[in-house]
mmCIF file of C-alpha atoms and ligand atoms in Angstrom:
data_model
loop_
_atom_site.group_PDB
_atom_site.id
_atom_site.type_symbol
_atom_site.label_atom_id
_atom_site.label_comp_id
_atom_site.label_asym_id
_atom_site.label_seq_id
_atom_site.Cartn_x
_atom_site.Cartn_y
_atom_site.Cartn_z
ATOM 1 C CA MET U 1 21.925 -15.509 26.794
ATOM 2 C CA LEU U 2 21.523 -16.401 23.129
ATOM 3 C CA ALA U 3 18.625 -14.550 21.559
ATOM 4 C CA TYR U 4 16.822 -16.519 18.843
ATOM 5 C CA LEU U 5 15.798 -13.874 16.310
ATOM 6 C CA ASP U 6 15.553 -16.071 13.220
ATOM 7 C CA HIS U 7 11.799 -16.659 13.137
ATOM 8 C CA HIS U 8 11.643 -16.249 9.348
ATOM 9 C CA ALA U 9 13.777 -19.391 9.019
ATOM 10 C CA SER U 10 11.597 -21.320 11.449
ATOM 11 C CA THR U 11 9.350 -20.738 14.451
ATOM 12 C CA PRO U 12 9.225 -22.900 17.589
ATOM 13 C CA CYS U 13 6.321 -25.331 17.561
ATOM 14 C CA ASP U 14 3.705 -24.040 20.034
ATOM 15 C CA PRO U 15 3.570 -26.461 23.056
ATOM 16 C CA ALA U 16 -0.246 -26.537 22.735
ATOM 17 C CA VAL U 17 0.237 -27.663 19.125
ATOM 18 C CA VAL U 18 2.606 -30.422 20.275
ATOM 19 C CA ASP U 19 -0.124 -31.519 22.737
ATOM 20 C CA ALA U 20 -2.793 -31.530 20.032
ATOM 21 C CA MET U 21 -0.568 -33.723 17.850
ATOM 22 C CA ALA U 22 0.365 -36.151 20.656
ATOM 23 C CA PRO U 23 -2.448 -38.753 20.430
ATOM 24 C CA TRP U 24 -2.066 -39.119 16.666
ATOM 25 C CA TRP U 25 1.436 -40.629 16.717
ATOM 26 C CA SER U 26 0.872 -43.904 18.594
ATOM 27 C CA GLU U 27 -2.464 -44.176 20.408
ATOM 28 C CA GLN U 28 -4.504 -43.305 17.335
ATOM 29 C CA CYS U 29 -2.393 -44.872 14.639
ATOM 30 C CA ALA U 30 -5.012 -45.704 12.006
ATOM 31 C CA ASN U 31 -4.727 -44.699 8.383
ATOM 32 C CA PRO U 32 -7.297 -41.978 7.580
ATOM 33 C CA SER U 33 -8.053 -43.814 4.327
ATOM 34 C CA SER U 34 -9.145 -46.929 6.284
ATOM 35 C CA ARG U 35 -12.880 -46.244 6.178
ATOM 36 C CA GLY U 36 -13.802 -49.789 7.279
ATOM 37 C CA HIS U 37 -13.188 -49.338 11.043
ATOM 38 C CA ARG U 38 -13.692 -46.795 13.805
ATOM 39 C CA PRO U 39 -10.023 -45.805 14.357
ATOM 40 C CA GLY U 40 -9.694 -45.083 10.630
ATOM 41 C CA LEU U 41 -12.838 -42.967 10.662
ATOM 42 C CA ALA U 42 -11.545 -41.072 13.727
ATOM 43 C CA ALA U 43 -8.274 -40.297 11.909
ATOM 44 C CA ALA U 44 -10.233 -39.166 8.839
ATOM 45 C CA ALA U 45 -12.373 -36.905 11.047
ATOM 46 C CA ALA U 46 -9.229 -35.373 12.594
ATOM 47 C CA VAL U 47 -7.860 -34.663 9.103
ATOM 48 C CA GLU U 48 -11.151 -33.024 8.066
ATOM 49 C CA GLN U 49 -11.211 -30.920 11.233
ATOM 50 C CA ALA U 50 -7.659 -29.776 10.481
ATOM 51 C CA ARG U 51 -8.704 -28.942 6.921
ATOM 52 C CA ALA U 52 -11.614 -26.855 8.214
ATOM 53 C CA ARG U 53 -9.272 -25.024 10.597
ATOM 54 C CA VAL U 54 -6.868 -24.162 7.802
ATOM 55 C CA THR U 55 -9.729 -22.829 5.658
ATOM 56 C CA GLU U 56 -11.155 -20.920 8.617
ATOM 57 C CA ALA U 57 -7.802 -19.331 9.484
ATOM 58 C CA LEU U 58 -7.375 -18.223 5.880
ATOM 59 C CA GLY U 59 -10.638 -16.435 5.393
ATOM 60 C CA GLY U 60 -13.309 -19.113 5.670
ATOM 61 C CA GLY U 61 -13.456 -20.094 2.020
ATOM 62 C CA PRO U 62 -14.694 -20.980 -0.464
ATOM 63 C CA ALA U 63 -11.377 -22.827 -0.769
ATOM 64 C CA GLU U 64 -10.165 -26.385 -1.099
ATOM 65 C CA VAL U 65 -7.185 -27.431 1.004
ATOM 66 C CA VAL U 66 -4.581 -29.916 -0.227
ATOM 67 C CA PHE U 67 -2.163 -30.981 2.507
ATOM 68 C CA THR U 68 1.475 -31.158 1.444
ATOM 69 C CA SER U 69 4.908 -31.617 3.043
ATOM 70 C CA GLY U 70 5.412 -27.847 3.238
ATOM 71 C CA ALA U 71 5.265 -24.634 1.249
ATOM 72 C CA THR U 72 7.944 -25.875 -1.166
ATOM 73 C CA GLU U 73 5.734 -28.768 -2.224
ATOM 74 C CA ALA U 74 2.633 -26.548 -2.262
ATOM 75 C CA ASN U 75 4.429 -24.115 -4.605
ATOM 76 C CA ASN U 76 5.551 -26.963 -6.857
ATOM 77 C CA LEU U 77 2.011 -28.348 -7.002
ATOM 78 C CA ALA U 78 0.553 -24.911 -7.735
ATOM 79 C CA LEU U 79 2.988 -23.928 -10.484
ATOM 80 C CA LYS U 80 3.621 -27.245 -12.222
ATOM 81 C CA GLY U 81 0.019 -28.290 -11.590
ATOM 82 C CA VAL U 82 -1.407 -25.220 -13.354
ATOM 83 C CA ALA U 83 1.106 -25.477 -16.214
ATOM 84 C CA GLU U 84 0.443 -29.178 -16.843
ATOM 85 C CA ALA U 85 -3.322 -28.757 -16.609
ATOM 86 C CA ALA U 86 -3.095 -25.951 -19.190
ATOM 87 C CA LEU U 87 -0.998 -28.160 -21.448
ATOM 88 C CA GLU U 88 -3.512 -31.010 -21.170
ATOM 89 C CA ARG U 89 -6.450 -28.845 -22.210
ATOM 90 C CA GLY U 90 -4.505 -27.205 -25.044
ATOM 91 C CA GLU U 91 -4.580 -23.749 -23.467
ATOM 92 C CA PRO U 92 -2.716 -21.288 -25.720
ATOM 93 C CA ARG U 93 -1.539 -19.154 -22.769
ATOM 94 C CA ARG U 94 1.917 -20.315 -21.710
ATOM 95 C CA ARG U 95 3.862 -17.436 -20.189
ATOM 96 C CA LEU U 96 4.515 -17.371 -16.439
ATOM 97 C CA VAL U 97 5.209 -14.120 -14.594
ATOM 98 C CA SER U 98 6.817 -13.669 -11.193
ATOM 99 C CA VAL U 99 9.165 -11.381 -9.271
ATOM 100 C CA VAL U 100 12.955 -11.524 -8.795
ATOM 101 C CA THR U 101 12.632 -11.425 -4.993
ATOM 102 C CA GLU U 102 10.544 -14.611 -4.729
ATOM 103 C CA HIS U 103 11.699 -17.549 -2.617
ATOM 104 C CA ARG U 104 13.656 -20.269 -4.415
ATOM 105 C CA ALA U 105 10.703 -22.594 -3.812
ATOM 106 C CA VAL U 106 8.922 -20.483 -6.456
ATOM 107 C CA LEU U 107 11.850 -19.442 -8.669
ATOM 108 C CA ASP U 108 13.264 -22.946 -9.100
ATOM 109 C CA PRO U 109 9.991 -24.605 -10.233
ATOM 110 C CA LEU U 110 9.420 -21.628 -12.575
ATOM 111 C CA ARG U 111 12.880 -22.057 -14.109
ATOM 112 C CA TYR U 112 12.196 -25.762 -14.472
ATOM 113 C CA LEU U 113 8.970 -24.951 -16.323
ATOM 114 C CA GLU U 114 10.835 -22.427 -18.485
ATOM 115 C CA ARG U 115 13.078 -25.257 -19.693
ATOM 116 C CA HIS U 116 9.922 -27.214 -20.552
ATOM 117 C CA GLY U 117 8.155 -24.734 -22.802
ATOM 118 C CA PHE U 118 6.706 -22.130 -20.429
ATOM 119 C CA PRO U 119 8.444 -18.771 -21.045
ATOM 120 C CA LEU U 120 9.153 -16.792 -17.903
ATOM 121 C CA THR U 121 9.065 -13.078 -17.106
ATOM 122 C CA LEU U 122 10.658 -12.028 -13.804
ATOM 123 C CA LEU U 123 9.709 -8.519 -12.746
ATOM 124 C CA PRO U 124 12.289 -6.321 -11.021
ATOM 125 C CA VAL U 125 11.579 -4.465 -7.778
ATOM 126 C CA GLY U 126 12.384 -0.911 -6.744
ATOM 127 C CA SER U 127 14.864 -0.081 -3.991
ATOM 128 C CA ASP U 128 11.937 -0.471 -1.549
ATOM 129 C CA GLY U 129 11.325 -4.079 -2.658
ATOM 130 C CA LEU U 130 7.974 -3.344 -4.320
ATOM 131 C CA VAL U 131 6.934 -4.233 -7.868
ATOM 132 C CA ASP U 132 6.162 -1.206 -10.057
ATOM 133 C CA PRO U 133 2.403 -1.461 -10.894
ATOM 134 C CA GLN U 134 3.086 -0.098 -14.382
ATOM 135 C CA ARG U 135 5.660 -2.846 -15.069
ATOM 136 C CA LEU U 136 3.192 -5.442 -13.852
ATOM 137 C CA GLU U 137 0.433 -4.073 -16.057
ATOM 138 C CA GLU U 138 2.740 -4.263 -19.089
ATOM 139 C CA ALA U 139 3.860 -7.797 -18.246
ATOM 140 C CA LEU U 140 0.323 -9.221 -18.064
ATOM 141 C CA THR U 141 -0.100 -9.742 -21.819
ATOM 142 C CA PRO U 142 -2.739 -12.040 -23.362
ATOM 143 C CA GLU U 143 -0.193 -14.879 -23.509
ATOM 144 C CA VAL U 144 0.224 -14.968 -19.722
ATOM 145 C CA LEU U 145 -1.154 -18.018 -17.924
ATOM 146 C CA LEU U 146 -0.216 -17.301 -14.314
ATOM 147 C CA LEU U 147 1.333 -14.718 -11.994
ATOM 148 C CA SER U 148 3.077 -15.899 -8.833
ATOM 149 C CA VAL U 149 3.787 -13.305 -6.119
ATOM 150 C CA MET U 150 4.628 -13.804 -2.467
ATOM 151 C CA ALA U 151 2.450 -12.046 0.129
ATOM 152 C CA ALA U 152 5.391 -11.280 2.444
ATOM 153 C CA ASN U 153 9.082 -11.513 1.659
ATOM 154 C CA ASN U 154 11.080 -13.936 3.834
ATOM 155 C CA GLU U 155 14.150 -11.677 3.991
ATOM 156 C CA ILE U 156 12.978 -8.071 4.036
ATOM 157 C CA GLY U 157 9.356 -8.618 5.126
ATOM 158 C CA VAL U 158 7.979 -6.429 2.321
ATOM 159 C CA LEU U 159 4.260 -6.922 1.598
ATOM 160 C CA GLN U 160 3.253 -6.739 -2.064
ATOM 161 C CA PRO U 161 -0.220 -5.257 -2.798
ATOM 162 C CA ILE U 162 -1.785 -8.637 -3.586
ATOM 163 C CA THR U 163 -5.411 -7.449 -3.765
ATOM 164 C CA ALA U 164 -4.596 -4.843 -6.424
ATOM 165 C CA MET U 165 -2.505 -7.403 -8.316
ATOM 166 C CA ALA U 166 -5.378 -9.900 -8.174
ATOM 167 C CA GLU U 167 -7.712 -7.320 -9.713
ATOM 168 C CA ARG U 168 -5.299 -6.805 -12.617
ATOM 169 C CA CYS U 169 -5.003 -10.573 -13.064
ATOM 170 C CA ARG U 170 -8.774 -10.996 -13.166
ATOM 171 C CA ARG U 171 -9.101 -8.284 -15.813
ATOM 172 C CA GLN U 172 -6.466 -9.996 -17.960
ATOM 173 C CA GLY U 173 -7.673 -13.583 -17.424
ATOM 174 C CA VAL U 174 -4.439 -14.477 -15.608
ATOM 175 C CA LEU U 175 -4.345 -16.959 -12.698
ATOM 176 C CA LEU U 176 -2.746 -15.797 -9.444
ATOM 177 C CA HIS U 177 -0.668 -17.917 -7.065
ATOM 178 C CA VAL U 178 0.430 -16.441 -3.728
ATOM 179 C CA ASP U 179 3.259 -17.904 -1.641
ATOM 180 C CA ALA U 180 1.973 -16.964 1.817
ATOM 181 C CA ALA U 181 4.490 -18.971 3.866
ATOM 182 C CA GLN U 182 5.637 -15.846 5.740
ATOM 183 C CA ALA U 183 2.217 -14.198 5.842
ATOM 184 C CA ALA U 184 -0.205 -16.856 7.129
ATOM 185 C CA GLY U 185 -0.821 -16.352 10.835
ATOM 186 C CA HIS U 186 1.091 -13.040 10.734
ATOM 187 C CA ILE U 187 -1.080 -10.660 8.694
ATOM 188 C CA PRO U 188 -4.790 -10.839 7.780
ATOM 189 C CA LEU U 189 -5.090 -13.188 4.822
ATOM 190 C CA SER U 190 -7.981 -14.647 2.875
ATOM 191 C CA LEU U 191 -7.931 -16.454 -0.446
ATOM 192 C CA ALA U 192 -11.342 -15.033 -1.339
ATOM 193 C CA VAL U 193 -10.678 -11.460 -0.169
ATOM 194 C CA LEU U 194 -7.289 -11.380 -1.868
ATOM 195 C CA GLY U 195 -8.910 -12.729 -5.007
ATOM 196 C CA ALA U 196 -6.132 -15.295 -5.470
ATOM 197 C CA ASP U 197 -6.591 -18.679 -7.148
ATOM 198 C CA LEU U 198 -3.921 -20.541 -5.194
ATOM 199 C CA LEU U 199 -2.182 -19.900 -1.888
ATOM 200 C CA SER U 200 0.700 -21.804 -0.229
ATOM 201 C CA VAL U 201 1.327 -22.027 3.517
ATOM 202 C CA SER U 202 3.909 -23.756 5.731
ATOM 203 C CA GLY U 203 3.471 -25.195 9.235
ATOM 204 C CA HIS U 204 6.856 -24.274 10.684
ATOM 205 C CA LYS U 205 6.577 -20.597 9.763
ATOM 206 C CA CYS U 206 3.491 -20.112 11.962
ATOM 207 C CA TYR U 207 4.349 -22.001 15.180
ATOM 208 C CA GLY U 208 3.455 -25.427 13.794
ATOM 209 C CA PRO U 209 5.531 -28.499 12.966
ATOM 210 C CA LYS U 210 8.103 -28.810 10.195
ATOM 211 C CA GLY U 211 7.329 -31.056 7.250
ATOM 212 C CA VAL U 212 3.737 -29.982 6.631
ATOM 213 C CA GLY U 213 2.006 -27.282 4.635
ATOM 214 C CA ALA U 214 -1.009 -26.757 2.445
ATOM 215 C CA LEU U 215 -2.083 -25.454 -0.911
ATOM 216 C CA LEU U 216 -5.424 -23.616 -0.918
ATOM 217 C CA ARG U 217 -7.209 -23.713 -4.228
ATOM 218 C CA ARG U 218 -10.192 -21.828 -5.566
ATOM 219 C CA PRO U 219 -12.856 -24.527 -6.124
ATOM 220 C CA GLY U 220 -12.913 -25.720 -9.696
ATOM 221 C CA LEU U 221 -9.445 -24.503 -10.646
ATOM 222 C CA ALA U 222 -7.747 -27.108 -12.883
ATOM 223 C CA LEU U 223 -4.608 -28.564 -11.321
ATOM 224 C CA ALA U 224 -2.576 -31.610 -12.427
ATOM 225 C CA PRO U 225 -1.325 -33.803 -9.551
ATOM 226 C CA GLN U 226 2.433 -33.901 -9.032
ATOM 227 C CA LEU U 227 2.532 -36.952 -6.753
ATOM 228 C CA HIS U 228 0.686 -39.938 -8.196
ATOM 229 C CA GLY U 229 -0.543 -42.913 -6.231
ATOM 230 C CA GLY U 230 -3.287 -43.746 -3.780
ATOM 231 C CA GLY U 231 -5.701 -41.021 -4.804
ATOM 232 C CA GLN U 232 -5.500 -39.146 -1.493
ATOM 233 C CA GLU U 233 -6.325 -35.430 -1.245
ATOM 234 C CA GLY U 234 -8.899 -35.603 -4.011
ATOM 235 C CA GLY U 235 -6.359 -37.273 -6.303
ATOM 236 C CA LEU U 236 -4.090 -34.220 -6.132
ATOM 237 C CA ARG U 237 -1.473 -35.587 -3.743
ATOM 238 C CA GLY U 238 -0.933 -39.309 -3.409
ATOM 239 C CA GLY U 239 0.441 -40.738 -0.173
ATOM 240 C CA THR U 240 -0.952 -41.411 3.296
ATOM 241 C CA VAL U 241 -1.884 -38.107 4.927
ATOM 242 C CA ALA U 242 0.480 -37.274 7.848
ATOM 243 C CA VAL U 243 -2.280 -37.163 10.473
ATOM 244 C CA PRO U 244 -0.227 -35.750 13.415
ATOM 245 C CA LEU U 245 1.352 -33.089 11.210
ATOM 246 C CA VAL U 246 -1.857 -31.883 9.585
ATOM 247 C CA VAL U 247 -3.562 -31.798 13.011
ATOM 248 C CA GLY U 248 -0.576 -29.671 14.113
ATOM 249 C CA LEU U 249 -0.903 -27.352 11.116
ATOM 250 C CA GLY U 250 -4.624 -26.803 11.757
ATOM 251 C CA GLU U 251 -4.073 -26.099 15.451
ATOM 252 C CA ALA U 252 -1.060 -23.844 14.785
ATOM 253 C CA LEU U 253 -2.950 -21.684 12.287
ATOM 254 C CA ARG U 254 -5.997 -21.481 14.551
ATOM 255 C CA ARG U 255 -3.822 -20.313 17.470
ATOM 256 C CA ALA U 256 -1.724 -17.981 15.320
ATOM 257 C CA GLU U 257 -4.913 -16.291 14.082
ATOM 258 C CA ALA U 258 -6.234 -16.008 17.640
ATOM 259 C CA ASP U 259 -3.254 -14.029 18.978
ATOM 260 C CA ARG U 260 -2.279 -12.398 15.675
ATOM 261 C CA PRO U 261 -3.471 -8.807 16.313
ATOM 262 C CA ALA U 262 -1.957 -8.619 19.816
ATOM 263 C CA ARG U 263 1.275 -10.323 18.702
ATOM 264 C CA ALA U 264 1.623 -8.059 15.683
ATOM 265 C CA SER U 265 1.311 -4.889 17.748
ATOM 266 C CA ARG U 266 3.645 -6.129 20.502
ATOM 267 C CA LEU U 267 6.303 -7.330 18.048
ATOM 268 C CA GLY U 268 5.877 -4.220 15.895
ATOM 269 C CA ALA U 269 6.726 -2.078 18.924
ATOM 270 C CA LEU U 270 9.745 -4.280 19.777
ATOM 271 C CA ARG U 271 10.895 -4.167 16.155
ATOM 272 C CA ASP U 272 10.670 -0.363 16.200
ATOM 273 C CA GLN U 273 12.738 -0.306 19.423
ATOM 274 C CA LEU U 274 15.317 -2.536 17.762
ATOM 275 C CA TRP U 275 15.492 -0.211 14.771
ATOM 276 C CA SER U 276 15.840 2.946 16.933
ATOM 277 C CA GLY U 277 18.687 1.298 18.844
ATOM 278 C CA LEU U 278 20.482 0.233 15.669
ATOM 279 C CA GLU U 279 19.868 3.486 13.812
ATOM 280 C CA ALA U 280 21.486 5.389 16.682
ATOM 281 C CA LEU U 281 24.728 3.425 16.125
ATOM 282 C CA GLY U 282 25.145 5.156 12.746
ATOM 283 C CA GLY U 283 25.933 3.751 9.300
ATOM 284 C CA ILE U 284 23.051 1.272 9.355
ATOM 285 C CA ARG U 285 20.313 1.268 6.714
ATOM 286 C CA CYS U 286 16.941 -0.429 6.897
ATOM 287 C CA ASN U 287 16.056 -2.542 3.844
ATOM 288 C CA GLY U 288 12.561 -2.159 2.419
ATOM 289 C CA ALA U 289 12.141 0.983 4.509
ATOM 290 C CA GLY U 290 9.573 2.750 2.318
ATOM 291 C CA ALA U 291 7.267 -0.262 1.890
ATOM 292 C CA PRO U 292 4.611 -1.897 4.080
ATOM 293 C CA ARG U 293 6.365 -4.704 5.991
ATOM 294 C CA LEU U 294 5.734 -7.593 8.354
ATOM 295 C CA PRO U 295 5.616 -6.197 11.898
ATOM 296 C CA HIS U 296 8.143 -8.740 13.218
ATOM 297 C CA ASN U 297 10.766 -8.199 10.514
ATOM 298 C CA LEU U 298 13.815 -5.958 10.370
ATOM 299 C CA ASN U 299 16.543 -6.290 7.755
ATOM 300 C CA VAL U 300 19.496 -3.908 7.907
ATOM 301 C CA THR U 301 22.719 -3.315 6.007
ATOM 302 C CA VAL U 302 25.755 -2.216 7.998
ATOM 303 C CA ASP U 303 28.073 0.131 6.101
ATOM 304 C CA GLY U 304 31.823 -0.312 5.978
ATOM 305 C CA VAL U 305 32.250 -3.677 7.703
ATOM 306 C CA ASP U 306 33.100 -7.159 6.480
ATOM 307 C CA GLY U 307 29.943 -9.288 6.517
ATOM 308 C CA ALA U 308 31.626 -12.555 7.485
ATOM 309 C CA ALA U 309 33.462 -10.893 10.395
ATOM 310 C CA LEU U 310 30.247 -9.191 11.516
ATOM 311 C CA HIS U 311 28.267 -12.434 11.584
ATOM 312 C CA ARG U 312 31.130 -14.291 13.316
ATOM 313 C CA LEU U 313 30.915 -11.768 16.184
ATOM 314 C CA LEU U 314 27.091 -11.753 16.317
ATOM 315 C CA ARG U 315 26.936 -15.559 16.491
ATOM 316 C CA ARG U 316 28.132 -15.505 20.093
ATOM 317 C CA ARG U 317 24.944 -13.868 21.325
ATOM 318 C CA LEU U 318 22.424 -13.946 18.486
ATOM 319 C CA ALA U 319 20.767 -16.447 16.179
ATOM 320 C CA VAL U 320 20.205 -14.251 13.109
ATOM 321 C CA SER U 321 21.081 -14.634 9.441
ATOM 322 C CA SER U 322 22.378 -12.590 6.556
ATOM 323 C CA GLY U 323 19.788 -13.946 4.155
ATOM 324 C CA SER U 324 17.466 -16.839 3.541
ATOM 325 C CA ALA U 325 18.176 -20.115 5.343
ATOM 326 C CA CYS U 326 17.483 -21.830 2.037
ATOM 327 C CA SER U 327 20.315 -20.215 0.082
ATOM 328 C CA GLN U 328 23.271 -20.561 2.458
ATOM 329 C CA GLY U 329 26.597 -19.707 0.904
ATOM 330 C CA SER U 330 25.378 -17.529 -1.956
ATOM 331 C CA PRO U 331 24.695 -13.834 -1.441
ATOM 332 C CA SER U 332 21.042 -12.875 -1.076
ATOM 333 C CA HIS U 333 19.294 -12.486 -4.453
ATOM 334 C CA VAL U 334 16.711 -10.351 -2.647
ATOM 335 C CA LEU U 335 19.232 -7.785 -1.424
ATOM 336 C CA ALA U 336 20.917 -7.856 -4.845
ATOM 337 C CA ALA U 337 17.531 -7.000 -6.383
ATOM 338 C CA LEU U 338 17.340 -3.934 -4.123
ATOM 339 C CA GLY U 339 20.631 -2.777 -5.629
ATOM 340 C CA HIS U 340 23.078 -4.005 -2.972
ATOM 341 C CA SER U 341 26.562 -5.231 -3.869
ATOM 342 C CA ARG U 342 27.762 -8.677 -2.744
ATOM 343 C CA ALA U 343 29.683 -7.082 0.129
ATOM 344 C CA GLU U 344 26.677 -5.024 1.231
ATOM 345 C CA ALA U 345 24.411 -8.074 1.083
ATOM 346 C CA ALA U 346 26.885 -10.040 3.214
ATOM 347 C CA ALA U 347 27.023 -7.203 5.754
ATOM 348 C CA SER U 348 23.258 -7.363 6.226
ATOM 349 C CA ILE U 349 21.347 -8.764 9.177
ATOM 350 C CA ARG U 350 17.868 -10.254 9.073
ATOM 351 C CA PHE U 351 16.044 -10.097 12.389
ATOM 352 C CA GLY U 352 12.863 -12.124 12.728
ATOM 353 C CA LEU U 353 11.062 -11.553 16.025
ATOM 354 C CA GLY U 354 8.571 -14.098 17.338
ATOM 355 C CA ARG U 355 5.949 -14.945 19.908
ATOM 356 C CA GLY U 356 8.576 -15.564 22.610
ATOM 357 C CA THR U 357 10.734 -12.510 21.879
ATOM 358 C CA THR U 358 11.249 -10.218 24.873
ATOM 359 C CA ALA U 359 12.426 -6.626 25.310
ATOM 360 C CA ALA U 360 15.539 -8.074 27.016
ATOM 361 C CA GLU U 361 16.387 -9.993 23.837
ATOM 362 C CA VAL U 362 15.976 -6.860 21.753
ATOM 363 C CA ALA U 363 18.386 -5.094 24.134
ATOM 364 C CA VAL U 364 20.855 -7.989 23.706
ATOM 365 C CA ALA U 365 20.562 -7.643 19.925
ATOM 366 C CA ILE U 366 21.291 -3.907 19.993
ATOM 367 C CA ASP U 367 24.199 -4.436 22.369
ATOM 368 C CA ALA U 368 25.641 -7.312 20.298
ATOM 369 C CA VAL U 369 25.624 -5.181 17.137
ATOM 370 C CA ALA U 370 27.097 -2.194 19.007
ATOM 371 C CA GLU U 371 29.913 -4.349 20.406
ATOM 372 C CA ALA U 372 30.626 -5.892 16.991
ATOM 373 C CA LEU U 373 30.798 -2.442 15.400
ATOM 374 C CA ARG U 374 33.223 -1.178 18.088
ATOM 375 C CA GLN U 375 35.540 -4.083 17.244
ATOM 376 C CA LEU U 376 35.167 -3.861 13.465
ATOM 377 C CA ARG U 377 35.206 -0.106 13.051
ATOM 378 C CA GLY U 378 37.909 0.379 15.691
HETATM 379 C C1 LIG R 401 10.030 -21.107 4.277
HETATM 380 C C2 LIG R 401 9.463 -20.659 2.987
HETATM 381 C C3 LIG R 401 9.136 -21.577 1.984
HETATM 382 C C4 LIG R 401 9.407 -23.046 2.119
HETATM 383 O O1 LIG R 401 8.569 -23.624 3.090
HETATM 384 P P1 LIG R 401 8.830 -25.117 3.594
HETATM 385 O O2 LIG R 401 7.571 -25.452 4.322
HETATM 386 O O3 LIG R 401 10.034 -25.063 4.467
HETATM 387 O O4 LIG R 401 9.014 -25.961 2.374
HETATM 388 C C5 LIG R 401 8.581 -21.096 0.821
HETATM 389 N N1 LIG R 401 8.355 -19.785 0.636
HETATM 390 C C6 LIG R 401 8.655 -18.874 1.577
HETATM 391 C C7 LIG R 401 8.357 -17.440 1.342
HETATM 392 C C8 LIG R 401 9.221 -19.281 2.781
HETATM 393 O O5 LIG R 401 9.541 -18.372 3.693
#
């Protein structure tokens, strides 16, 4: 049995979501922008229903939803869109603030903007993965345009206190973008309650299809489009809307919200079992231990073993990773930010439990690590 415990890299698409998408591939093929005939109007109605479901799942609004190809594109639209809009209206605020443990889909656009006249401050985190509130306070100077902070970390599952950060931002006149790719459908989340201006989500991280996501925007917030042509999505994202995929995203978020509380408590209990089993093996530390975390996440560092050898042994029975799927080859910048060496980061295991995870799979995971340690530690 191979246990798939890499749900932070991607989740299986819910079969009910696949069913909901089915008619929109071939049977109902019309372009949702074709308002001159009934099939086109039906496609447009399906897109609007999906939009309503996304809003509903993320707190009910007020929020505008822009469909994108995923959270990467949503992050790019949020960050470059805010920066360009500020440039166009001659806004004196230019500085962007974020955190060293963000996903590359935030860090890379921010570094791009830094090369184009938007100075960047990256806040460090403590050994628990949390931003020091005092450091944040000091960083939010009058020259700051926007703060970007992820709701839940994709490697260590740590949850930053977004609501408190949003309050600080409001006081300082700073915009707030939240990358919620790992949080949507997993923890309670609402653009309005959080007090965020922009929020990114991804279909394949919440039991929906790959290749679709959304950016939620506070109504009225100025954003410059990053994909020109066609005028779709209120002029913010040109290109024919991917009807089957956005229908899938809406259905996936609706279903993820429906079973979220029960799933979170079941997976939290399984995650705790996994940790007790691993802790008992000795020489294993839990990353982000002191901080609030996603219930289905566990990230550990194994002392005194070679990371490559460890993962070679685990591969036989487990689908897990040592870091983000998006930065294969380089050591995790998240674990480095917690103070880990390259070797320690390599000898780390990220477990991501999911809707289909069973107690038997958790037992396999504990046994696979125990067996690997017997071989490696001798
Ligand atoms: C997966 C992920 C992304 C990228 O999402 P895609 O939809 O695959 O582009 C961005 N941010 C975080 C935190 C993620 O986990």
